[in-house]
Coordinates of C-alpha atoms and ligand atoms in Angstrom, one line a residue:
X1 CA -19.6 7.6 7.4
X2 CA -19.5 11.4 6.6
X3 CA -15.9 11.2 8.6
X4 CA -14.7 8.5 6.1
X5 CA -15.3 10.9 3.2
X6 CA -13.6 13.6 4.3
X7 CA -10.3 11.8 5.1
X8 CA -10.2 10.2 2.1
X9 CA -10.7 13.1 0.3
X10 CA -7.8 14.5 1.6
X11 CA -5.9 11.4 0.6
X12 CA -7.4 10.8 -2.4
X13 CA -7.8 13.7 -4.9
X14 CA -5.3 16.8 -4.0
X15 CA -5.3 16.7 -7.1
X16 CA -8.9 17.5 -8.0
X17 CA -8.6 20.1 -5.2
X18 CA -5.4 21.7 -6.5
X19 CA -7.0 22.1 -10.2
X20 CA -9.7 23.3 -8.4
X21 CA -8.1 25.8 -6.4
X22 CA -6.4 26.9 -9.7
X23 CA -9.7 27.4 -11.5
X24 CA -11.4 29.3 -8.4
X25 CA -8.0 31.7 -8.3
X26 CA -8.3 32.8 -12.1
X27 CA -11.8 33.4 -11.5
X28 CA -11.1 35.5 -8.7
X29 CA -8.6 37.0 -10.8
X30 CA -10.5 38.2 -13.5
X31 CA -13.4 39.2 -11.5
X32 CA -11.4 41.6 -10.1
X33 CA -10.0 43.1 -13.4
X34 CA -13.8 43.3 -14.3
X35 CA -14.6 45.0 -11.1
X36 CA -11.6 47.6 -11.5
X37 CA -12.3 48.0 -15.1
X38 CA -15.8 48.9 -14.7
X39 CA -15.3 51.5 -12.0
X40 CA -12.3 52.8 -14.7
X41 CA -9.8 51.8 -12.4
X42 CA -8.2 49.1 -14.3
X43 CA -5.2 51.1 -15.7
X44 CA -4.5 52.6 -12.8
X45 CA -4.2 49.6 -10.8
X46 CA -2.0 48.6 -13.6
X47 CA -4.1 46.3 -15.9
X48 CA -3.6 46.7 -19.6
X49 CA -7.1 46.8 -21.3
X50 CA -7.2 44.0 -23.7
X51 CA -8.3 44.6 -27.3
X52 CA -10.0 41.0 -27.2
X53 CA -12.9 42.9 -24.3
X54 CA -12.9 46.2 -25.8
X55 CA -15.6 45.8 -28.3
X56 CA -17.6 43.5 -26.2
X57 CA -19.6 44.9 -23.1
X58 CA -18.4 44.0 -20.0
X59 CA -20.7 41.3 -18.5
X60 CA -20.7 39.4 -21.6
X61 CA -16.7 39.2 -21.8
X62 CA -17.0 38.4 -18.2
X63 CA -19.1 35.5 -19.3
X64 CA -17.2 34.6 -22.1
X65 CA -13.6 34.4 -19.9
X66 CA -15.2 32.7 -17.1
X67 CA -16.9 29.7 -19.7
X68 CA -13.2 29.5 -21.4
X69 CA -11.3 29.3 -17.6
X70 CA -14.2 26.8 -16.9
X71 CA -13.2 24.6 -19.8
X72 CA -9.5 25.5 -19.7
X73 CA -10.0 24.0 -16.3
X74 CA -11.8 21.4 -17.1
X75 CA -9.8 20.0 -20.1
X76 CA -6.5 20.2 -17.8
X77 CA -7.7 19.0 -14.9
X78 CA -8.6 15.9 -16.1
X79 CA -6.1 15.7 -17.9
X80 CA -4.3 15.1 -14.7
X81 CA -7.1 12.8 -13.2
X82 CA -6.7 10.2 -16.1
X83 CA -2.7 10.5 -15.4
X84 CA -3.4 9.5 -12.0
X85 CA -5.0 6.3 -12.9
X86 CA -2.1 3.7 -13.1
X87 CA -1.8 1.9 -16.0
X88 CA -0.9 -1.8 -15.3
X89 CA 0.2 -4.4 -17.7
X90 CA 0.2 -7.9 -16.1
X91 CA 1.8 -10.9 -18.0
X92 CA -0.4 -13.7 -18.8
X93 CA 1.3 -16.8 -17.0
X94 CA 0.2 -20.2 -17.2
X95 CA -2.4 -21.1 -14.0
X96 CA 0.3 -22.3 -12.2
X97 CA 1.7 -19.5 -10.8
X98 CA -1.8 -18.0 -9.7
X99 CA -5.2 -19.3 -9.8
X100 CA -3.8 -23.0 -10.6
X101 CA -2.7 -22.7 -6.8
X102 CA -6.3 -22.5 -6.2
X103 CA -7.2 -25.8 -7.7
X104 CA -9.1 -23.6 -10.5
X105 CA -8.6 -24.8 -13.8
X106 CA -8.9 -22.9 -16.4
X107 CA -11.9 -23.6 -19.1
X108 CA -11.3 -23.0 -23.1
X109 CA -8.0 -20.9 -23.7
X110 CA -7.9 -17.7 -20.8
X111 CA -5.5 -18.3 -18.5
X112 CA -7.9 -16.3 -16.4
X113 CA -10.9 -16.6 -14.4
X114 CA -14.2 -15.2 -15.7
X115 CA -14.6 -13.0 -12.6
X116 CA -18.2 -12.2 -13.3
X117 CA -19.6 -15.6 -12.1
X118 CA -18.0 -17.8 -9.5
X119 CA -15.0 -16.6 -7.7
X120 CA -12.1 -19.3 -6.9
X121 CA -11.7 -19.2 -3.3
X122 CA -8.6 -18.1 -1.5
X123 CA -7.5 -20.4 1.3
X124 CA -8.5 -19.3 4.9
X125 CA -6.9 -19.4 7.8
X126 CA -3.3 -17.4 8.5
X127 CA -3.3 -17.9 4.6
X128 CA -5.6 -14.9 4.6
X129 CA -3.3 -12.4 6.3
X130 CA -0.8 -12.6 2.9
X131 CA -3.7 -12.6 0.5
X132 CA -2.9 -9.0 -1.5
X133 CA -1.8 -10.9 -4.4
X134 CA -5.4 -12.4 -5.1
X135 CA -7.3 -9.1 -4.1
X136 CA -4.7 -6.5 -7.0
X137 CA -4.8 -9.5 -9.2
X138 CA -8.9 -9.5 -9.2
X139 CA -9.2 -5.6 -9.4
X140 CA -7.2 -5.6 -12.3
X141 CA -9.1 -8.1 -14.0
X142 CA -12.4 -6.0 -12.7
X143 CA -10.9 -2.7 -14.3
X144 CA -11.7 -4.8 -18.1
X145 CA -15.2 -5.7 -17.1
X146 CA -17.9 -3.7 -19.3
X147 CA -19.1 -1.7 -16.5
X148 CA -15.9 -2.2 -14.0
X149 CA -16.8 -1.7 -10.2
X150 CA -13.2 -1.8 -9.1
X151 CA -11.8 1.2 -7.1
X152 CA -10.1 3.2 -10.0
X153 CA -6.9 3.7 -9.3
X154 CA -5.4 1.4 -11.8
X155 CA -6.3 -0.1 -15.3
X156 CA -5.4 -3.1 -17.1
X157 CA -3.6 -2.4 -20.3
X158 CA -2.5 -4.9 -22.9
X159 CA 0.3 -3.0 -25.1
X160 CA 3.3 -3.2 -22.3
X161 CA 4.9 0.5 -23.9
X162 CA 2.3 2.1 -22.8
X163 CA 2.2 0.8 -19.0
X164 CA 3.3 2.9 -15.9
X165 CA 4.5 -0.5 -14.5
X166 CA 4.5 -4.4 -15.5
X167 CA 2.7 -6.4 -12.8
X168 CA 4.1 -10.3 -12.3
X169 CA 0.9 -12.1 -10.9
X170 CA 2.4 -15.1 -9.8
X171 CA 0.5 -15.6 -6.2
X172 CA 4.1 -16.2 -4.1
X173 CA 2.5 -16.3 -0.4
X174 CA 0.4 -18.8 -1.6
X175 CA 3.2 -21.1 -3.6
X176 CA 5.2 -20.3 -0.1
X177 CA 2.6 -21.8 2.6
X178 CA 1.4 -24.2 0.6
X179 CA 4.7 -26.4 -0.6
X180 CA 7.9 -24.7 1.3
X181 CA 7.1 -27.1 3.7
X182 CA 6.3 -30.3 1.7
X183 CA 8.4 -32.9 2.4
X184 CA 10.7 -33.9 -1.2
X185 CA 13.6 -36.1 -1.4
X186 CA 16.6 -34.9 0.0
X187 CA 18.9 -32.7 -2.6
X188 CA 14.9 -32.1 -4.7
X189 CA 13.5 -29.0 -4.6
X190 CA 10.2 -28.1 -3.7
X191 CA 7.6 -26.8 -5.4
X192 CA 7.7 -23.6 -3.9
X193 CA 11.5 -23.2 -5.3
X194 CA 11.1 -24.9 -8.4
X195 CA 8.0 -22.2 -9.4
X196 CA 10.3 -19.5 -9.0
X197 CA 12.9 -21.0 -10.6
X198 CA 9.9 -21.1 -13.7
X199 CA 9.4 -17.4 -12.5
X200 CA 12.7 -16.2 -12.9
X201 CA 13.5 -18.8 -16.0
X202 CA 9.5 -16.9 -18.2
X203 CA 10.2 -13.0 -17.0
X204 CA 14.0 -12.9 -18.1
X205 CA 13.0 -14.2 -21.7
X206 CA 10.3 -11.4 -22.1
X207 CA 10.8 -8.3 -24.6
X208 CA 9.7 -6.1 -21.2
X209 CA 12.0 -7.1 -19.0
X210 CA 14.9 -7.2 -21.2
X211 CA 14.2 -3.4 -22.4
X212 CA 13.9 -2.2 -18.8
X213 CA 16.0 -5.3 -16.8
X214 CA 12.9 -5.4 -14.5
X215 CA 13.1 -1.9 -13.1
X216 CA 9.5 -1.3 -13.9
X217 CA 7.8 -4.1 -12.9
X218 CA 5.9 -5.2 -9.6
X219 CA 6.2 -8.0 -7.8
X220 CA 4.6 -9.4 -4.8
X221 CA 6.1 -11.0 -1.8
X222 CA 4.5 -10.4 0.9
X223 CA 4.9 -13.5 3.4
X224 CA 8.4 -12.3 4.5
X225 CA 9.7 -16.0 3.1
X226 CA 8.4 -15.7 -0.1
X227 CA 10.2 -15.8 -3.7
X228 CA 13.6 -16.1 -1.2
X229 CA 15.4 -17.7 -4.4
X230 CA 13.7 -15.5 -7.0
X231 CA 14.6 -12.4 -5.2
X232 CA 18.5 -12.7 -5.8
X233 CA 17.7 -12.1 -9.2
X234 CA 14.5 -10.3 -9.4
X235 CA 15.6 -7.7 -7.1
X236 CA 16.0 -4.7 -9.6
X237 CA 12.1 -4.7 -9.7
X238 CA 9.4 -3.1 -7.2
X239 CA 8.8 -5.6 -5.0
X240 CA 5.5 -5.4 -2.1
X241 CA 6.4 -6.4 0.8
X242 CA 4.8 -6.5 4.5
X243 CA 8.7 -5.3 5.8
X244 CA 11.8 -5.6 5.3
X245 CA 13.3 -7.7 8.2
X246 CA 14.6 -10.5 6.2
X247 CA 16.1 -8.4 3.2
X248 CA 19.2 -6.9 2.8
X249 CA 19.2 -3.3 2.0
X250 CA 20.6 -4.1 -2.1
X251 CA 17.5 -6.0 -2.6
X252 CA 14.6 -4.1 -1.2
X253 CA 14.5 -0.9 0.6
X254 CA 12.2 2.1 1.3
X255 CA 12.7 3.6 -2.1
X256 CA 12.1 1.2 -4.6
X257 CA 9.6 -0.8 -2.8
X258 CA 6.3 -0.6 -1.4
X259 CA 4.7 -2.3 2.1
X260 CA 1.2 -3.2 2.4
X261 CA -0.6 -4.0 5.3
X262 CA -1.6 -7.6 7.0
X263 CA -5.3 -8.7 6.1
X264 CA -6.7 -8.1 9.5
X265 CA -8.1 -11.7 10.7
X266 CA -9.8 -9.9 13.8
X267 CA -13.8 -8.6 12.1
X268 CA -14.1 -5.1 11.3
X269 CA -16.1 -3.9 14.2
X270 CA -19.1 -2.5 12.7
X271 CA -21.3 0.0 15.1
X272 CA -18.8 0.3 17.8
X273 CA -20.6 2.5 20.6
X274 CA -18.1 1.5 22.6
X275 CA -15.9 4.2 24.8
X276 CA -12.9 4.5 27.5
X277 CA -14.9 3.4 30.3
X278 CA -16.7 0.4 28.2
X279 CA -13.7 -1.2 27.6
X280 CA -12.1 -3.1 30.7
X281 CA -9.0 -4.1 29.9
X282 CA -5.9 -1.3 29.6
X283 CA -3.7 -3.3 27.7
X284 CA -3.8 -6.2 25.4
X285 CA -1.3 -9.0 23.8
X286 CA -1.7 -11.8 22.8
X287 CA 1.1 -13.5 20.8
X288 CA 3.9 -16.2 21.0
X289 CA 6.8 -15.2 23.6
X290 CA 9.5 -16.7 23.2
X291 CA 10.6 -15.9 19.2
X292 CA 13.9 -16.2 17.9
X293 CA 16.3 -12.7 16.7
X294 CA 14.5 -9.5 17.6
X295 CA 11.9 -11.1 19.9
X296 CA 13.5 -10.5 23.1
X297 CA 11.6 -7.4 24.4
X298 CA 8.0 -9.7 24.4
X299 CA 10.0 -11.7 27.1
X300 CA 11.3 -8.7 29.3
X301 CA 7.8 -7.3 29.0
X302 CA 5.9 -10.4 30.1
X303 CA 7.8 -9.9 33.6
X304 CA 7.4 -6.5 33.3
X305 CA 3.8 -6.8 32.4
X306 CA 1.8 -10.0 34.1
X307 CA 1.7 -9.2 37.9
X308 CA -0.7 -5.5 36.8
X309 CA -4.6 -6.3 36.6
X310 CA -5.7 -4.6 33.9
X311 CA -2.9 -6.3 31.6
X312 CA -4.0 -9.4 29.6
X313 CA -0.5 -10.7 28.3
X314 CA -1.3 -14.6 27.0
X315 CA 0.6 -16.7 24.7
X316 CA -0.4 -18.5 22.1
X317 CA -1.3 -17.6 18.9
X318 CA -4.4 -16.6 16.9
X319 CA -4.5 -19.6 15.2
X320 CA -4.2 -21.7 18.7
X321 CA -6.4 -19.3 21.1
X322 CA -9.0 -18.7 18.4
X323 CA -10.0 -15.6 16.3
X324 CA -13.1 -15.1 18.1
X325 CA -11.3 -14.6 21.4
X326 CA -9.1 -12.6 20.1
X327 CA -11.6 -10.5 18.6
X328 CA -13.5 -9.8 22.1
X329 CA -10.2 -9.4 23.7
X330 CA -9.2 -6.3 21.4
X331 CA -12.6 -5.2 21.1
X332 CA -12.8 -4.9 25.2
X333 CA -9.3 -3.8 25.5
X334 CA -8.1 0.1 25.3
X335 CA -4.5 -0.2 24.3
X336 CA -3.0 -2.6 21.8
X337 CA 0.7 -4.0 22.3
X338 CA 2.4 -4.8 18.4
X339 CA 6.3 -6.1 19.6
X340 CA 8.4 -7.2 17.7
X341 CA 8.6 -10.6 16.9
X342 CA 11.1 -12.5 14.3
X343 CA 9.9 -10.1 11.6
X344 CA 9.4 -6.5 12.2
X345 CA 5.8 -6.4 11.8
X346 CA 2.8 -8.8 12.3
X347 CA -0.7 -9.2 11.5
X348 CA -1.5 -7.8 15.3
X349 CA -1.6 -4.7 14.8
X350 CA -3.8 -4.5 11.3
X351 CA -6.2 -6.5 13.8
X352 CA -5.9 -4.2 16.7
X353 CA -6.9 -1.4 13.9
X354 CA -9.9 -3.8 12.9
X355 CA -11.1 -3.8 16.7
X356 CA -10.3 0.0 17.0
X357 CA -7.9 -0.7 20.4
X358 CA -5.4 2.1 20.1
X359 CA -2.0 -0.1 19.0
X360 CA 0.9 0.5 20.9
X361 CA 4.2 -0.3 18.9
X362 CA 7.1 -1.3 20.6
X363 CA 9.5 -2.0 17.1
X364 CA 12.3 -0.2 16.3
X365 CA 12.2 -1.3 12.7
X366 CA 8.7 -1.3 11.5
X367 CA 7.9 0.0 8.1
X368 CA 4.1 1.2 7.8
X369 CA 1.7 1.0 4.9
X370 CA 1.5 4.4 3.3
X371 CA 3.4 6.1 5.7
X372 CA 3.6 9.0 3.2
X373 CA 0.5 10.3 3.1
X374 CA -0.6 8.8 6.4
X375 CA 0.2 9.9 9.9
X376 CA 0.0 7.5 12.3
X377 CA 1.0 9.0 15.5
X378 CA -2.6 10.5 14.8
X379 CA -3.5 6.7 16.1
X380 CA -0.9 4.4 17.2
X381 CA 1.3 5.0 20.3
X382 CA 5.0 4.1 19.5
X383 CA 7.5 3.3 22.1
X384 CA 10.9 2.5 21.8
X385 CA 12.5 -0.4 22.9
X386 CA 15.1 0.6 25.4
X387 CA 12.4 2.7 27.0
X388 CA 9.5 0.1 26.9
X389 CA 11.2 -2.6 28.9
X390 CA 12.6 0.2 32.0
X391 CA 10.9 -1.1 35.0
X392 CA 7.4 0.7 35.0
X393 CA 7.9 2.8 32.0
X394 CA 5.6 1.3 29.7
X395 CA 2.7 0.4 32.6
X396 CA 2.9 4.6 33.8
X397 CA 3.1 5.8 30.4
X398 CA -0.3 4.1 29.0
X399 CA -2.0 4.3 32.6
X400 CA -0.8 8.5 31.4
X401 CA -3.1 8.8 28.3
X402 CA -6.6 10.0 29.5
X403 CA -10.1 9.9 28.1
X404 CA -10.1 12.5 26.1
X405 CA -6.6 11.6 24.1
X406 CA -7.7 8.2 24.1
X407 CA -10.9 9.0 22.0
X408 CA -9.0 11.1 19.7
X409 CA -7.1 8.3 18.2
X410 CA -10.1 5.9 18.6
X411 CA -12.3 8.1 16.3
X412 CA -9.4 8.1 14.2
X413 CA -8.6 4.6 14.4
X414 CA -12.6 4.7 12.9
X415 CA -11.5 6.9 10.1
X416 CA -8.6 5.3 8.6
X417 CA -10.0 1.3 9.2
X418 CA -10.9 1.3 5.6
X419 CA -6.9 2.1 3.9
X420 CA -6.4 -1.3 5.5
X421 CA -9.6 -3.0 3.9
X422 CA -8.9 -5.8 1.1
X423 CA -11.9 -6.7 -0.4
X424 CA -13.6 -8.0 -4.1
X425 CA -15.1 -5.8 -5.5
X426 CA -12.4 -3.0 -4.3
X427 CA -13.6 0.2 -3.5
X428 CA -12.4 3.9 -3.4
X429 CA -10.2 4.3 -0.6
X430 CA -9.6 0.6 0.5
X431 CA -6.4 -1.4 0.9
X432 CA -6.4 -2.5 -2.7
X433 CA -6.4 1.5 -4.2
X434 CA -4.3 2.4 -1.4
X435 CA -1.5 0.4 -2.4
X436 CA -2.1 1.0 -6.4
X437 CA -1.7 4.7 -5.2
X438 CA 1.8 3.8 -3.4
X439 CA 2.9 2.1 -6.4
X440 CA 2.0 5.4 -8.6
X441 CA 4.1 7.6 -6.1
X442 CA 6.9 5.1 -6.9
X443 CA 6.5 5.8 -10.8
X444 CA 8.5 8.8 -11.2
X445 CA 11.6 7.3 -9.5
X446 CA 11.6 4.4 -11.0
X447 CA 11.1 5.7 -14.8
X448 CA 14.3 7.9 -13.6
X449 CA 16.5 5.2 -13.0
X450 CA 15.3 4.0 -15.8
X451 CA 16.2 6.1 -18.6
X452 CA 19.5 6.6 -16.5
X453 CA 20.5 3.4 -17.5
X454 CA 20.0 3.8 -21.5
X455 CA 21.7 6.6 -21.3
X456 CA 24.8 4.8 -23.3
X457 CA 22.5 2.7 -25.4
X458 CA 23.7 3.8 -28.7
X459 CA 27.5 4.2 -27.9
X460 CA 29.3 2.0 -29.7
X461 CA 31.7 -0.3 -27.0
X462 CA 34.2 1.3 -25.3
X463 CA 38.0 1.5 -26.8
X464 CA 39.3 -0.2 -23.6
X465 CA 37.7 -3.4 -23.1
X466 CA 35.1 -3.9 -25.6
X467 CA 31.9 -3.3 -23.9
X468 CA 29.6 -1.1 -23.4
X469 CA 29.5 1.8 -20.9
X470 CA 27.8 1.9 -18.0
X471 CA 26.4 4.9 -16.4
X472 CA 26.7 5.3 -12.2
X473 CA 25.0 7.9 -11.6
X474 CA 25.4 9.1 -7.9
X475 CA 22.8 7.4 -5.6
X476 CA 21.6 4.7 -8.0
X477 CA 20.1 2.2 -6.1
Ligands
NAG1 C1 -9.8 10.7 -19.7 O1 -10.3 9.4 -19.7 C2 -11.6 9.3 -20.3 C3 -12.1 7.9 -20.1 O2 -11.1 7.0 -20.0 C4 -11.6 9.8 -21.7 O3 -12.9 9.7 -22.3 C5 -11.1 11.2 -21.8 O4 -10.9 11.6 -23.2 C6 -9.7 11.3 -21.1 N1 -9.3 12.7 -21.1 C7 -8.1 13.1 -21.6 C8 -7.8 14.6 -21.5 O5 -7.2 12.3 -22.0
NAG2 C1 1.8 0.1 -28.3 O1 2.0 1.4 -27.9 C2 3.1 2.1 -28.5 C3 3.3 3.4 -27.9 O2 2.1 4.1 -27.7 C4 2.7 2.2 -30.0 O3 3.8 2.8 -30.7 C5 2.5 0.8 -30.6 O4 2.1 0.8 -31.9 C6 1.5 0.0 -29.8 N1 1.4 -1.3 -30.2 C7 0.3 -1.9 -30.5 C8 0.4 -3.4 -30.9 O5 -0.8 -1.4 -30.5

């Protein structure tokens, strides 16, 4: 427990620290002058003797500096605390596009749940592993209870101008796996198309995303076929994805957007005692084989793979095979394998996390959560491709990581579980905060680009064609 604190600490508040460090310097600082002054030093160490101390004696002006640094401190550093607290405003759509997918209907004239009694219930199932949209969307409603418990990283606001970004809550995983697939008429839409079609149709007629075309709100799409129609058009806006192996680089890309992990469907392995030599099995995978594009190394390293012991390589997926087995698989197993499959990343390895089996990722293309302010060779083993399916690369390579290596990452594995955590109530630290911190460090860039583009507001058209300019900046995206 103690470890969690201290690693998110170091995630969490440099600010706090840096403020603090400021405070602790001028201190030091003006101790010193106090010190030199006293002994009659001061001058010649070069320190002008203020008129402000002359009159006073020495300990009390001491006193009196070190109360006004205190405060000075105090006042700006949290200053800078409350600016790190994102300010949200989220659009009030009709039921439909959230909680009405639900089945909760909505009592008296909120288009909102009243979050302090019964919760609606998020489907279960592979459903779960997409559920982000429900968890933000609750801790924003949370940050307007009287006495909020949410994790603090962002606040609901209700006056748009003054919001660091303009959240969309329309539950697109959700509208995805439940009616992509429902059988319409041929030439009909679905439901899933025809919401965002409503999507598109509601945000382009609102006052915010006319005065910014969209480049400052947040959108979530996190089942890699969600809001496929919507996108063409939403695509100036931050969107949160779990990669980006179905988009092309004009829509979404590592600057303007934001990845977020899986929901782990594995449990979170509470009490683990277990060790190296507890856990019989080297290696562990258990996944579908034969995908479609990009899924050709899980097929070179079956045969690579199935003939060794210690190697459980089984097909199949979670859903299929169970979550329970997969659970005592992982929890029994050292190393993790996370290929690639027809998207970049997969829910494995937010469950290999869960069960604190060291993942091992063999995909060229991932995109992590957080990768910014998380390290996580610290934890994870990455392979390449080309290398992982040479005959007895991979197999030589794990059987290579000892003990004590091996219980490095697994105590860190230990440490970081919680930045993948989404839960109700949210809490300091967890997946929810995590990604509302991701979305701040995306704030500055994105107010940029911003007020590049009104540059030319107020010029009148152009004597050539009769419109307005347009700026290009260099590398606008
Ligand atoms: C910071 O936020 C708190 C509570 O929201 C408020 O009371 C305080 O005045 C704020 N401080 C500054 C410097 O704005
Ligand atoms: C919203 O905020 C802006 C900027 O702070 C302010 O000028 C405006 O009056 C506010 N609107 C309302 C309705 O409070």
């Amino acid at each position: 427990m103690a470890d969690r604190h201290v690693s998110s600490i170091k995630v969490m508040s440099r600010s706090s620290l840096y403020c603090f460090f400021m405070m602790i310097s001028i201190l030091f600082a003006f101790s010193w002058f106090f010190v030199l002054r006293s002994t009659g030093r001061a001058q010649l160490a070069g320190f002008p003797t203020p008129k402000l101390f002359s009159t006073a004696d020495d300990s009390d002006s001491l006193a009196q500096i070190q109360h006004s640094v205190t405060s000075f401190g105090s006042q700006t550093c949290s200053a800078n605390d409350n600016k790190s607290v994102l300010k949200v405003f989220m659009y009030d759509l009709p039921p439909q596009f959230h909680f009405g997918l639900l089945d909760w209907k909505p009592k008296g004239n909120s288009v909102w749940p009243d979050i302090t009694s019964q919760l609606p219930e998020y489907p279960g199932g592979l459903n779960l592993q997409h559920s982000i949209e429900f968890w933000l969307t609750l801790d924003l409603l949370a940050s307007e209870l009287p006495k909020p418990s949410h994790g603090g990283s962002a606040i609901r606001v209700h006056n748009s101008s003054e919001a660091d970004i303009i959240f969309v809550p329309f539950f697109s995983s959700l509208s995805y796996n439940r009616f992509a697939k429902a059988k319409v008429p041929t030439k009909e839409k679905n439901m899933n198309d025809l919401l965002q079609d409503k999507l598109v149709e509601y945000l382009t007629a609102q006052k915010e995303w006319k005065r910014s075309g969209g480049r400052d709100h947040l959108i979530l799409a996190h089942h890699p076929n969600s809001m496929l129609e919507a996108r063409k058009q939403l695509w100036p806006a931050t969107f949160i994805l779990a990669d980006f192996g179905r988009y092309p680089l004009t829509i979404a890309n590592v600057q303007k957007d934001v990845i977020a992990p899986y929901k782990h469907l594995v449990a979170s392995y509470v009490d683990d005692s277990s060790e190296f030599d507890s856990r019989p099995t080297l290696l562990y995978f258990q996944g579908a084989i034969y995908r479609k594009d990009g899924g050709l190394a899980r097929q070179e390293l079956f045969y690579l793979l199935k003939d060794e012991k210690d190697v459980h390589f089984s097909f199949g997926s979670i859903q299929r095979g169970g979550i329970q087995k997969a659970t005592e698989g992982m929890r029994s197993s050292k190393f993790c394998l996370n290929i690639a499959g027809d998207t970049p990343s997969s829910n494995r390895l937010f469950d290999a996390i869960a069960a604190h089996c060291v993942p091992v990722i063999i995909s060229d293309e991932i995109e992590l959560p957080y990768e910014d302010v998380l390290d996580y060779s610290e934890f994870c083993i990455f392979v390449p491709t080309k290398d992982a399916i040479r005959e007895n690369f991979l197999i030589n390579f794990i059987r290579s990581i000892g003990k004590q290596e091996w219980t490095r990452m697994w105590t860190k594995l230990k440490e970081v579980e919680h930045f993948f955590e989404y839960q109700f109530p949210s809490r300091e630290g967890d997946a929810v905060q995590m990604i509302w911190q991701a979305v701040a460090r995306k704030v500055p860039a994105l107010k940029l680009k911003l007020h590049w583009s009104k540059r030319f507001d107020r010029s009148p058209p152009s004597t050539d064609n009769g419109l307005k300019p347009i700026p290009t900046p260099r590398n606008f995206w």
